[in-house]
Coordinates of C-alpha atoms in Angstrom, one line a residue:
X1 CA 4.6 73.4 33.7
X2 CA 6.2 70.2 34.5
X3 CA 5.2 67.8 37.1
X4 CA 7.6 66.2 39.6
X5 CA 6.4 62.8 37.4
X6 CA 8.6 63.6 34.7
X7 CA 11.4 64.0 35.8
X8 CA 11.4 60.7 38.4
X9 CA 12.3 57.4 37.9
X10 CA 12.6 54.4 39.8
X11 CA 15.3 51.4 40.6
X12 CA 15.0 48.3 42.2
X13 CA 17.7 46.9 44.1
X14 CA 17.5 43.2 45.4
X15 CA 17.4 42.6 49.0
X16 CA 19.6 39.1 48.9
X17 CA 19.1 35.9 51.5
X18 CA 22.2 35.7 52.2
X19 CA 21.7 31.3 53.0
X20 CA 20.3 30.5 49.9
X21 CA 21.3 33.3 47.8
X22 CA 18.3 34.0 45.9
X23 CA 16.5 37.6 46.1
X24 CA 14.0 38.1 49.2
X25 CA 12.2 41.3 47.7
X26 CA 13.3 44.6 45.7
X27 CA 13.8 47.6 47.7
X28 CA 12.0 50.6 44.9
X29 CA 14.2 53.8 45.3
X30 CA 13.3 56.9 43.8
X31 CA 16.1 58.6 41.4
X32 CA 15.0 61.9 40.5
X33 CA 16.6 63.5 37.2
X34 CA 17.1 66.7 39.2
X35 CA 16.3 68.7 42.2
X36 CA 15.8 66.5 45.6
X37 CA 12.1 65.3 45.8
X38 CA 13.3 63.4 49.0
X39 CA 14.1 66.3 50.8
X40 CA 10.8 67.7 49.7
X41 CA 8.7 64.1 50.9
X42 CA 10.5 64.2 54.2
X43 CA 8.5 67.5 55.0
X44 CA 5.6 66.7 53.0
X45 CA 3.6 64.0 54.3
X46 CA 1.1 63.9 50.9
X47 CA 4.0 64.2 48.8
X48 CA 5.7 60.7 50.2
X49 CA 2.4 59.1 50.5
X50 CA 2.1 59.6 46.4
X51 CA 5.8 58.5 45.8
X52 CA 5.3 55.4 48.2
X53 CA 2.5 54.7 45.8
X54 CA 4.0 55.9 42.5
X55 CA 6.6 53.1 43.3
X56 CA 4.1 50.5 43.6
X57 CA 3.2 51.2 40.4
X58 CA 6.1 51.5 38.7
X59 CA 6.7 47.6 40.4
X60 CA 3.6 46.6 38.3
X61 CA 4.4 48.0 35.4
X62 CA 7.3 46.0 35.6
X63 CA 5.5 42.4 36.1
X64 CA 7.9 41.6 39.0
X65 CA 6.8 38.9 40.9
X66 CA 9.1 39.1 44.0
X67 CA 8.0 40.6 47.1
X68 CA 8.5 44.6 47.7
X69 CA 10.1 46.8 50.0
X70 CA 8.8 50.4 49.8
X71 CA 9.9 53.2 51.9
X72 CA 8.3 55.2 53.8
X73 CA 8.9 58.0 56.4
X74 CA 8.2 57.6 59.9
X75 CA 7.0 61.0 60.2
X76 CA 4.6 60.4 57.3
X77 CA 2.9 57.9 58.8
X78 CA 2.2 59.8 62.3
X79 CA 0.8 62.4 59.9
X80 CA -1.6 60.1 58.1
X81 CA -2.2 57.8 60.2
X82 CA -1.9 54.8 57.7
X83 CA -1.7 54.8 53.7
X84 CA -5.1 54.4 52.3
X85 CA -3.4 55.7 48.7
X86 CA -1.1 52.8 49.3
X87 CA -3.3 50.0 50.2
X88 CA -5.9 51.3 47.0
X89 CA -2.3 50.9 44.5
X90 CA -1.6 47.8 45.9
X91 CA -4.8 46.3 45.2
X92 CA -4.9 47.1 41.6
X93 CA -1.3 46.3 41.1
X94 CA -2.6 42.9 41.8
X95 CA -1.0 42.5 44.5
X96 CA -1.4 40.8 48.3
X97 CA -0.3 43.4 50.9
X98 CA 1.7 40.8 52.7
X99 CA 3.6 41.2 49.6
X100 CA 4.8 44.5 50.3
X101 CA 7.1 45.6 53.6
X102 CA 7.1 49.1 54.3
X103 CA 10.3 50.6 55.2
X104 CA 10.2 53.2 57.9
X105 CA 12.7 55.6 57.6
X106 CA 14.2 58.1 60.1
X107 CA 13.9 60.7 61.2
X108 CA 12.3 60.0 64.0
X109 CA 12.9 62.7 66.2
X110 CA 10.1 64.7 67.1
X111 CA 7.7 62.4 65.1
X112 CA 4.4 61.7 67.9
X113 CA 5.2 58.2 69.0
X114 CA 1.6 57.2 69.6
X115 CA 0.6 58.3 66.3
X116 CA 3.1 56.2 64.7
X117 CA 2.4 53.5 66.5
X118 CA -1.0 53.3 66.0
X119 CA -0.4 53.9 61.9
X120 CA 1.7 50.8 62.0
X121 CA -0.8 48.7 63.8
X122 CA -3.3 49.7 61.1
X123 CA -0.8 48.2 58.2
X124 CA -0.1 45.5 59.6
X125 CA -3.9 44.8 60.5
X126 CA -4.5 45.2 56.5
X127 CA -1.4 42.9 55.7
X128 CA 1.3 44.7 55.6
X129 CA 4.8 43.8 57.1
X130 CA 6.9 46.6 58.5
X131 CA 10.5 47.0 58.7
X132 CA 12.9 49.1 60.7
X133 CA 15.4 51.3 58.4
X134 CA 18.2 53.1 58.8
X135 CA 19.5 51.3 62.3
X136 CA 23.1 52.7 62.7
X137 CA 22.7 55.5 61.0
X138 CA 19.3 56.7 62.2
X139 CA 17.8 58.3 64.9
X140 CA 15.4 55.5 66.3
X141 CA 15.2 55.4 70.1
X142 CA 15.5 51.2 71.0
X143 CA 12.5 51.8 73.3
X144 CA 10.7 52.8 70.0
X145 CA 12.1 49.7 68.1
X146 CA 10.8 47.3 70.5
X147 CA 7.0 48.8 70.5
X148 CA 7.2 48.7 66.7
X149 CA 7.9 45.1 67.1
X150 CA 9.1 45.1 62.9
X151 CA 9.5 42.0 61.3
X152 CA 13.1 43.3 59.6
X153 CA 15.4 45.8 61.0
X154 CA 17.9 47.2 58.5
X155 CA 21.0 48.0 59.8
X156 CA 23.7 50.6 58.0
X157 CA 26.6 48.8 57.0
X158 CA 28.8 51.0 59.1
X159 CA 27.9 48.8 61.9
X160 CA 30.0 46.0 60.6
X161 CA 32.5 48.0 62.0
X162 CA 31.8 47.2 65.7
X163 CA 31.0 43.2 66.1
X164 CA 29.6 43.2 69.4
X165 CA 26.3 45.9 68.1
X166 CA 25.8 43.3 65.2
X167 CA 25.3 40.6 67.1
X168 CA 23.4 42.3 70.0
X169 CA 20.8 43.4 67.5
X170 CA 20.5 39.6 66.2
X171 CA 19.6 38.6 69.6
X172 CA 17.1 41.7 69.5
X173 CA 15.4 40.2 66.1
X174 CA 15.8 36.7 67.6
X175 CA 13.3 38.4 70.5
X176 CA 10.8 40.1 68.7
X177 CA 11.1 37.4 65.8
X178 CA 12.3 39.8 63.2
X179 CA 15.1 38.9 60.6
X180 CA 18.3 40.9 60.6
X181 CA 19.3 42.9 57.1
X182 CA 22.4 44.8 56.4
X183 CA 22.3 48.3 53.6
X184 CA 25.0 49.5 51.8
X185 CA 27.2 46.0 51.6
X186 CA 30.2 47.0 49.0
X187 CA 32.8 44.2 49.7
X188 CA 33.4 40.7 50.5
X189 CA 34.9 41.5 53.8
X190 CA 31.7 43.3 54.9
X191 CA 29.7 40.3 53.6
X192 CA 31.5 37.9 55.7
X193 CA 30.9 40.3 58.9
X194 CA 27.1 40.2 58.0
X195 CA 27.5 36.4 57.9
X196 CA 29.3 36.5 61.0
X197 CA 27.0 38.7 62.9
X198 CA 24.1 36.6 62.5
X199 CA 21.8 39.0 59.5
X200 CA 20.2 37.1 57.0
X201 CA 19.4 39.3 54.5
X202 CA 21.4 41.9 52.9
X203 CA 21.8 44.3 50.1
X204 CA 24.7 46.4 48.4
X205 CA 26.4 47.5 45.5
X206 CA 27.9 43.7 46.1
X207 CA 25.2 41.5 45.0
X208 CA 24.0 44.0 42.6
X209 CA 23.5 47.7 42.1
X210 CA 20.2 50.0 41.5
X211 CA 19.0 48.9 38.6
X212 CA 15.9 50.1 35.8
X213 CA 15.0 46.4 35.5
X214 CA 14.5 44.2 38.6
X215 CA 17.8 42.4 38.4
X216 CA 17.1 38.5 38.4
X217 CA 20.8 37.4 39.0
X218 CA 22.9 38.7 42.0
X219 CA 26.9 37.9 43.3
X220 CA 26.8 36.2 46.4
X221 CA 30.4 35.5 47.6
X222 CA 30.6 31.6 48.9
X223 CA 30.8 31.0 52.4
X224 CA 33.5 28.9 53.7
X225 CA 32.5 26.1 56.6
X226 CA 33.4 28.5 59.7
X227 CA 30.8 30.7 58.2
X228 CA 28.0 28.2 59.0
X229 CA 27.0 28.5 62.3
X230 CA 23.9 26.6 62.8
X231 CA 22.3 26.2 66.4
X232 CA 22.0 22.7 67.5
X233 CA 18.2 23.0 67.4
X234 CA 18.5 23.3 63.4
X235 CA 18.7 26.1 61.7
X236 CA 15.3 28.6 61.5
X237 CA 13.0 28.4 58.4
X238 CA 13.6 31.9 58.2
X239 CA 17.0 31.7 57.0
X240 CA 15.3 29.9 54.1
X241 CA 12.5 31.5 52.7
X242 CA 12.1 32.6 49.4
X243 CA 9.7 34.4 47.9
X244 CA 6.2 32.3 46.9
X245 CA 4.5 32.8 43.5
X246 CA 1.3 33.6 44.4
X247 CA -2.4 33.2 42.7
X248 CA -5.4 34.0 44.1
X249 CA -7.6 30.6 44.6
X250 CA -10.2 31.4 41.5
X251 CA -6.9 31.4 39.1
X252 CA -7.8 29.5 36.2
X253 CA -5.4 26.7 34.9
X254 CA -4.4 28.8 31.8
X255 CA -3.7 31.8 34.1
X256 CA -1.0 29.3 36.2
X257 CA 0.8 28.5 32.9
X258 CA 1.6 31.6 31.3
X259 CA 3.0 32.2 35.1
X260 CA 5.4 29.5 34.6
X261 CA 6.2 29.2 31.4
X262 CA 6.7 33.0 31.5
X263 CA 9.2 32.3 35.1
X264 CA 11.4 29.7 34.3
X265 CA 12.5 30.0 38.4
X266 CA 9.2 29.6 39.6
X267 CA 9.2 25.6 40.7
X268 CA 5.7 26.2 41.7
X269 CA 2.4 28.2 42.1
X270 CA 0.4 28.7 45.5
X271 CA -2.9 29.1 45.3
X272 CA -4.7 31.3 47.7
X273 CA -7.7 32.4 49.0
X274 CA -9.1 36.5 49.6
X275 CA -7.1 36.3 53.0
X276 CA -3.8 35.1 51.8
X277 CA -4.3 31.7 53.2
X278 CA -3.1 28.9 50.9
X279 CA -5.2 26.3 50.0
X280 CA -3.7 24.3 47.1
X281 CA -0.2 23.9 45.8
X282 CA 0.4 23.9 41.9
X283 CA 4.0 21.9 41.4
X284 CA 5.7 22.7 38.0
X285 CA 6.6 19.8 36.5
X286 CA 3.2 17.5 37.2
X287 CA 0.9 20.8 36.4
X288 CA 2.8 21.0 33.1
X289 CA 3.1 17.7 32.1
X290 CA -0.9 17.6 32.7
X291 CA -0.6 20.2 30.6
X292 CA 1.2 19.0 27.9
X293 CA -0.9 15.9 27.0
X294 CA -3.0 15.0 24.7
X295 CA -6.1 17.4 24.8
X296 CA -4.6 18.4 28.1
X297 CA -4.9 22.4 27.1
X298 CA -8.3 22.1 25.8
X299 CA -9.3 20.3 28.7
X300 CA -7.7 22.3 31.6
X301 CA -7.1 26.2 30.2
X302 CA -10.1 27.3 31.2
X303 CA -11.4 25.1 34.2
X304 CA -9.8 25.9 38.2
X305 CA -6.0 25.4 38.4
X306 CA -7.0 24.1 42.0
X307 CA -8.1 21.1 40.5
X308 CA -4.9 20.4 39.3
X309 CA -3.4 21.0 42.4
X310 CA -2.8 19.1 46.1
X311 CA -3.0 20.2 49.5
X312 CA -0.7 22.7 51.0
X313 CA 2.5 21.6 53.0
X314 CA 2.6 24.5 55.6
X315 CA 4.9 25.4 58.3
X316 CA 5.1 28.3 60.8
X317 CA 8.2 30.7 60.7
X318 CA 9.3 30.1 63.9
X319 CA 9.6 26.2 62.9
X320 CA 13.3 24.6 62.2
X321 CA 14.7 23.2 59.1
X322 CA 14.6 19.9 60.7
X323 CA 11.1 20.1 61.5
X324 CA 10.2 21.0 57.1
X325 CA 11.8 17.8 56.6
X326 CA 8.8 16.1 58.9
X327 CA 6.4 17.9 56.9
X328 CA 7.9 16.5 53.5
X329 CA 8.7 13.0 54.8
X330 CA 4.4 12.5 55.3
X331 CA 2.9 11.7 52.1
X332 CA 3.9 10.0 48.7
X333 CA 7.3 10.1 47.3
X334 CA 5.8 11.9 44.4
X335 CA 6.2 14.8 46.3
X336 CA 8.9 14.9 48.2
X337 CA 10.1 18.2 45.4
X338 CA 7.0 20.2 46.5
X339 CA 7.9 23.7 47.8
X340 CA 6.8 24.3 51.7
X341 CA 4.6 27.1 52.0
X342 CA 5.9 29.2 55.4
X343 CA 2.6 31.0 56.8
X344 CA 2.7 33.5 59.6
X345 CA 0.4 33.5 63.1
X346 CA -2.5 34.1 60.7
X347 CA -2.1 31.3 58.4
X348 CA -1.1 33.6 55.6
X349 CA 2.1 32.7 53.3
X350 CA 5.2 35.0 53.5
X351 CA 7.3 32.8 51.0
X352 CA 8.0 28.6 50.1
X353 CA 10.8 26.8 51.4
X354 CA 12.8 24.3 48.9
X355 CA 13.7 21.3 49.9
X356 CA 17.7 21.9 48.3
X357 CA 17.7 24.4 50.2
X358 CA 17.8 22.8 53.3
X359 CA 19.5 19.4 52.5
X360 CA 22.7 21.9 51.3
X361 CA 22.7 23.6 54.9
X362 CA 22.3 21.1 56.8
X363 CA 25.1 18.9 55.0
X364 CA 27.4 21.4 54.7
X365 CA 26.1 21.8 58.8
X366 CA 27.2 18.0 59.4
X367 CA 30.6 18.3 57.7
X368 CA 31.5 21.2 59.4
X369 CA 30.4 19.5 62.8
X370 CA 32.5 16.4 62.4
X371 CA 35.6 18.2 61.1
X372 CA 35.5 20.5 64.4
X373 CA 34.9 16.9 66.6
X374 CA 37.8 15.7 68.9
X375 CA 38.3 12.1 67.4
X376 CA 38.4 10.8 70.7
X377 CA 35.2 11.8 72.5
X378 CA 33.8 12.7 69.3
X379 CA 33.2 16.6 71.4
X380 CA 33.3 19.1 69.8
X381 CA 36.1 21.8 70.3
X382 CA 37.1 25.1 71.6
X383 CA 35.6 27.5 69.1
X384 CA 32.0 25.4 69.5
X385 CA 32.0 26.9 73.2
X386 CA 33.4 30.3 72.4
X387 CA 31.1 31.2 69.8
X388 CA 28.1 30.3 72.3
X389 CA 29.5 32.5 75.0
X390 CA 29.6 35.7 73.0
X391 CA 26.1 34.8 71.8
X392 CA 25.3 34.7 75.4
X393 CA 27.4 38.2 76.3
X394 CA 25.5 39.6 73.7
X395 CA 22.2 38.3 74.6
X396 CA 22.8 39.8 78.5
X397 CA 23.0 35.8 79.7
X398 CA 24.3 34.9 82.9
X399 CA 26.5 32.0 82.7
X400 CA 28.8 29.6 84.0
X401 CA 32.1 28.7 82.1
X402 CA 33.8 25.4 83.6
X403 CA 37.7 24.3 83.0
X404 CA 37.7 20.0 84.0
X405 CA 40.8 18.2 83.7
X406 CA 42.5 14.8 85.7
X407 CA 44.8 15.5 87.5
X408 CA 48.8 14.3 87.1
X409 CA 47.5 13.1 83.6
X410 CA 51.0 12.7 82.6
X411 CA 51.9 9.7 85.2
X412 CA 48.3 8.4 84.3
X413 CA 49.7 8.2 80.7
X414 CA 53.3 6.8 81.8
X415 CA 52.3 4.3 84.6
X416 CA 48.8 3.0 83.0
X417 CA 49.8 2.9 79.3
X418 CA 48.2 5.8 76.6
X419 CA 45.4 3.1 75.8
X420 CA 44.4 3.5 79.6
X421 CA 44.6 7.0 78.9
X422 CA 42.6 7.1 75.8
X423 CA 39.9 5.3 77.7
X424 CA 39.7 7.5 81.1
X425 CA 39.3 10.6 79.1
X426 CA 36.5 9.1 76.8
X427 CA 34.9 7.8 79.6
X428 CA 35.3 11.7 81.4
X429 CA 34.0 13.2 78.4
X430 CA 30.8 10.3 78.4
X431 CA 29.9 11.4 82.0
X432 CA 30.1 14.9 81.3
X433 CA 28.1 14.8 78.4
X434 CA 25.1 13.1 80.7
X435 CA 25.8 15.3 83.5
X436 CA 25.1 18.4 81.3
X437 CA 21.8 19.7 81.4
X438 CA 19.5 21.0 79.1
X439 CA 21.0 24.2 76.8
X440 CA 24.6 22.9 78.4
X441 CA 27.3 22.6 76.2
X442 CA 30.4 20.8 76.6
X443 CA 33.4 20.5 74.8
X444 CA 36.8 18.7 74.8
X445 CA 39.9 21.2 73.7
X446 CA 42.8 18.7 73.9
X447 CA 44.4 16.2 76.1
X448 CA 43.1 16.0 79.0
X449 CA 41.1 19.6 79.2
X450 CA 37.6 20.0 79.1
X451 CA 34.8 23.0 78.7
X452 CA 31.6 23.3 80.4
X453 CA 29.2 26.0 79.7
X454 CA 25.8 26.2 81.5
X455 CA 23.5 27.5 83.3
X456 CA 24.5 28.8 87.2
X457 CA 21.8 26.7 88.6
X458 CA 23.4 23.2 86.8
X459 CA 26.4 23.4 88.5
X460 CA 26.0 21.4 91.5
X461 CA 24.2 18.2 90.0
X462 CA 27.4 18.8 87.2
X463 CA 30.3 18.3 90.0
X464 CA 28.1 15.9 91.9
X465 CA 28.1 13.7 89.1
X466 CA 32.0 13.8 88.0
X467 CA 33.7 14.9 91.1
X468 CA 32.2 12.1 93.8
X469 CA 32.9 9.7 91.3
X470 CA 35.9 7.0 91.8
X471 CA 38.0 7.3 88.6
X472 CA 40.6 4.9 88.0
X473 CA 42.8 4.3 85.2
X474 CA 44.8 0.6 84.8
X475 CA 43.4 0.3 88.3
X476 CA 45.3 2.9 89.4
X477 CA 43.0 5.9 91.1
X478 CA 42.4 9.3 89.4
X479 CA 40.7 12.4 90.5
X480 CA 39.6 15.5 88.5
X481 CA 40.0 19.2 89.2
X482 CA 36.9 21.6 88.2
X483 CA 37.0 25.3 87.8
X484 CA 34.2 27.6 87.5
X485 CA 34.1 31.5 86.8
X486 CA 30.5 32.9 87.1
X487 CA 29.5 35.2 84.6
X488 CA 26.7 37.9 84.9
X489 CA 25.3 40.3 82.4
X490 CA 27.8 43.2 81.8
X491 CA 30.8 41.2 84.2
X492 CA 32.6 40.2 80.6
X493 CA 33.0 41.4 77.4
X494 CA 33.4 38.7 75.3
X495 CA 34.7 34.9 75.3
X496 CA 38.2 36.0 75.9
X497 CA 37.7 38.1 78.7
X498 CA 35.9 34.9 80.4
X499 CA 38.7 32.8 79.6
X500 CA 41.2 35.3 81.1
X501 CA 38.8 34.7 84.6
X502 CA 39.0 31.3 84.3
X503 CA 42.8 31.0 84.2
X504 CA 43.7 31.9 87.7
X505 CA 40.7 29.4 89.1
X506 CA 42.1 26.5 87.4
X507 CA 45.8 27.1 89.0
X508 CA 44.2 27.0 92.0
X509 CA 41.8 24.3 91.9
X510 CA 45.2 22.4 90.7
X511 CA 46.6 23.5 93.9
X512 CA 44.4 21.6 96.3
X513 CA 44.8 17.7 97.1
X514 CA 42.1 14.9 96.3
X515 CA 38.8 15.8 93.5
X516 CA 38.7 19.6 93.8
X517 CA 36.4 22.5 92.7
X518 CA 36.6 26.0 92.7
X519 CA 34.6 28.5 92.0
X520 CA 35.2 32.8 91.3
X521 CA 33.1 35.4 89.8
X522 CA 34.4 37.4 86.9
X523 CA 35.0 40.9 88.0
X524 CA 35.0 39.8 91.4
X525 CA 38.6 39.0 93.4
X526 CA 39.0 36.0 95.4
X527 CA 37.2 32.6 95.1
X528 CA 35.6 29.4 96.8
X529 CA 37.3 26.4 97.7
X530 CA 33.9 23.9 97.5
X531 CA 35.5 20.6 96.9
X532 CA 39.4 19.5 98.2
X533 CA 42.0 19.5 100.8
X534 CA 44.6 22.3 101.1
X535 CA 48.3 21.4 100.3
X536 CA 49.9 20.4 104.0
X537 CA 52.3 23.1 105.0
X538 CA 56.0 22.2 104.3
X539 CA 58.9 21.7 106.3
X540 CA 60.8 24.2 106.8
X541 CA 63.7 24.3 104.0
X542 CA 62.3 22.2 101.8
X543 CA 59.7 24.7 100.1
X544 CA 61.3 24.2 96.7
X545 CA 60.3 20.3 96.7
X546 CA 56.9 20.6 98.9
X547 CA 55.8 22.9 95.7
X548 CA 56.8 20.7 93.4
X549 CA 55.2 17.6 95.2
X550 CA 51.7 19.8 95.6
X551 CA 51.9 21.2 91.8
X552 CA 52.3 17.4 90.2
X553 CA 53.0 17.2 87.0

């Protein structure tokens, strides 16, 4: 009689960082050469437990060292409370359970809640890192996603479909500080949506398919300069991670060789003790050349690689790339190549940062900045402020969206001289860049036109400061007109919609006489008139050239 073992096999697909290109982890799917075991493991709680395990194994057999995503189902877990099978394989595979993420699958309905809950708190008290499948295409309730706090949610590329989901489940992951993957990627055009969506991971027939053999190289389709958005805090260290090579802290100096001459990738070995905290960091080219000298095998095979080692360069994974480059700029030079190690809230590493890595982004950051700058107030432009109000729709953000301009720029331009110009509208876009205040963003679209986006409560030191100001121009007097539509959760859809409530508020703050502001709220008719004077009624028969005297320009 033949056992379900002999007729099963397993794949490994790579799970791809999408920033850096290089494989995260390999996701270990079960392919069964006939009937449908899955089917039977989604009813049989011991029956998953022993595949979840069986596919641990087949990992070691393999000698892969990148991290592991093995699934699980949800209703598995409620059953068994936690994987002590699992933990037991994991252990003799030689591997740290921080090394493995277990992927809950659905379904979820009518799986006991509690039960699962507490299941997951007892992996991730032994180590293990949990991750949300099958988003999209799933049966998970969101109030059970948050309580499961994962640290990856997976969504079904079907999603990439509807824009606004993708990036409201970013800003979920940004919250419980979980990183955003996408399934089932199959073209370029749904790579781009991932990109554009804010995931950084993904996974796909794209990059590379199911394979026998963990696949070492994957296609990752370049990404143009629009596709890299960056905050203006520097990007996260999570978009950068890449898996660490890992040795416990006893490893001897032989053991860390045959590791790297048998991984050419590997730029270096972290050395860590029983709790997965590192304590030295083995580089590859000085442990080698140590190597490599005279005697230098006889005298180091056998004794501690630590000794041959330095002292971790840690950072948290909430830090920035900007704040990696701190941690590498103290110390010698010799080191500035040294891999980061990234630890979580218990000092234990979940991957190494390289130091390329982050010099590429941030670069190709830079260039992408200054090509979107106006030239003259060296602001950036229309898409900079766009892009943060949909993050802010998506994140549920109340806002404030402001149109400034001067008013009757043209006769500015034709009685002061374009230099005159030049030099009122640099020093508008000066004073509104120290008006703004903190998270405010400003931008200059063209001419004389100017964005504001803020928070409600810094509006009134923002108008303060630019509208109660005397503006002149060739030492002829200016004034400005602000508009202001009010935005609160669920009053917009997106950045067009808010631009579309903005239009009718700056032809009427153009309407009033002197520095004016006014102020609306999207999805509410009407406005306020808080700053300037009401056109004077004209005479009568002369409305045609009244209009024209109160419009300007």
């Amino acid at each position: 009689m033949h056992s379900w073992t002999d007729t099963l096999r397993f794949a490994f697909q790579p799970v791809v960082n999408l920033t850096t290109g290089a494989v995260a982890g390999l996701e270990i799917l079960a392919r069964p050469e006939t009937g449908d075991i899955l089917a039977e493991a989604r009813r049989d709680p011991g029956l998953d437990c022993r595949l979840a395990v069986s596919a641990v194994r087949a990992a070691a057999r393999r000698e892969t060292l990148l991290p592991l995503f093995v699934n699980v189902f949800a209703g598995t877990l409620a059953d068994l409370g936690g994987l002590p099978s699992l933990h037991d394989a994991v252990r003799e595979a030689g591997r740290l359970p921080w090394e493995v993420t277990i992927d809950l699958c659905p379904p979820y309905t009518h799986v006991p809640q509690r039960a699962l809950l507490e299941a997951v708190a007892t992996l991730r008290g032994q180590g293990f890192r949990i991750c949300a499948d099958g988003i999209g295409d799933g049966d998970v309730p969101l109030r059970l996603l948050s309580d499961l706090s994962p640290g990856l949610l997976k969504l079904d590329a079907s999603l990439l479909a509807r824009p606004a989901v993708v990036r409201s489940m970013r800003t979920l992951c940004d919250e419980l500080g979980a990183l955003l993957a996408v399934e089932g990627v199959e073209t370029e055009g749904q790579c781009a949506a991932a990109l554009a969506g804010g995931a950084q991971l993904a996974q796909g027939e794209l990059f590379a398919p199911p394979a026998r053999l963990p696949a070492a190289d994957v296609y990752v389709p370049p990404r143009s300069p629009a596709e890299v958005a960056v905050p203006r805090t520097g990007p996260s260290v999570r978009e950068f991670v890449r898996p660490a090579a890992l040795l416990p802290a006893t490893a001897s100096a032989g053991q860390v060789r045959a590791l790297l001459t048998g991984s050419p990738d590997v730029s270096g070995v972290l050395l860590v003790d029983t709790t997965g905290v590192p304590v030295r960091s083995v580089h590859r080219s000085r442990f080698l050349l140590s190597m490599s000298g005279r005697y230098g095998h006889a005298l180091y095979a056998d004794r501690p690689a630590a000794k041959l080692g330095d002292p971790p360069r840690t950072v948290g994974v909430d830090a920035t790339a900007w704040e990696v480059l701190d941690v590498v700029a103290v110390g010698g030079r010799d080191r500035t190549s040294d891999d980061v190690a990234v630890v979580d809230e218990y000092g234990r590493c979940v991957g190494a940062v390289r130091l390329a890595d982050l010099v590429r982004a941030l670069a190709e950051t830079r260039v992408e900045e200054a090509a979107g700058l106006n030239p003259l107030t060296r602001l950036p432009g229309s898409d900079a402020i766009t892009g943060e109000v949909d993050r802010r729709i998506a994140a549920g953000r109340a806002f404030a969206l402001s149109w400034l301009d001067v008013d009757h720029f043209k006769q500015v331009n034709d009685g002061a001289g374009f230099a005159a110009g030049d030099e009122l509208i640099r020093a508008v876009g000066r004073a509104l860049q120290g008006a703004a205040t903190e998270g405010a963003r400003v931008g200059h679209i063209g001419g004389d036109d100017f964005l504001v986006l803020a928070d409600p409560d810094g509006l009134d030191p923002l108008a303060a400061a630019l509208l109660d100001t005397d503006w002149s121009a060739g030492g002829r007097p200016v004034t400005l007109s602000l508009a202001t539509v009010l935005c609160t959760p669920g009053s917009v859809t997106d950045h067009r919609q808010a631009a579309a409530c903005l239009a009718p508020l700056k032809k009427a703050a153009k309407a009033l006489h002197g520095a004016s502001w006014v102020l609306g709220r999207a999805g509410v008719p009407g406005h306020e008139a808080l700053r300037g004077t009401p056109p004077t009624p004209a005479p009568a028969g002369c409305g045609v050239a009244a209009e024209r005297d109160v419009q300007g320009v």
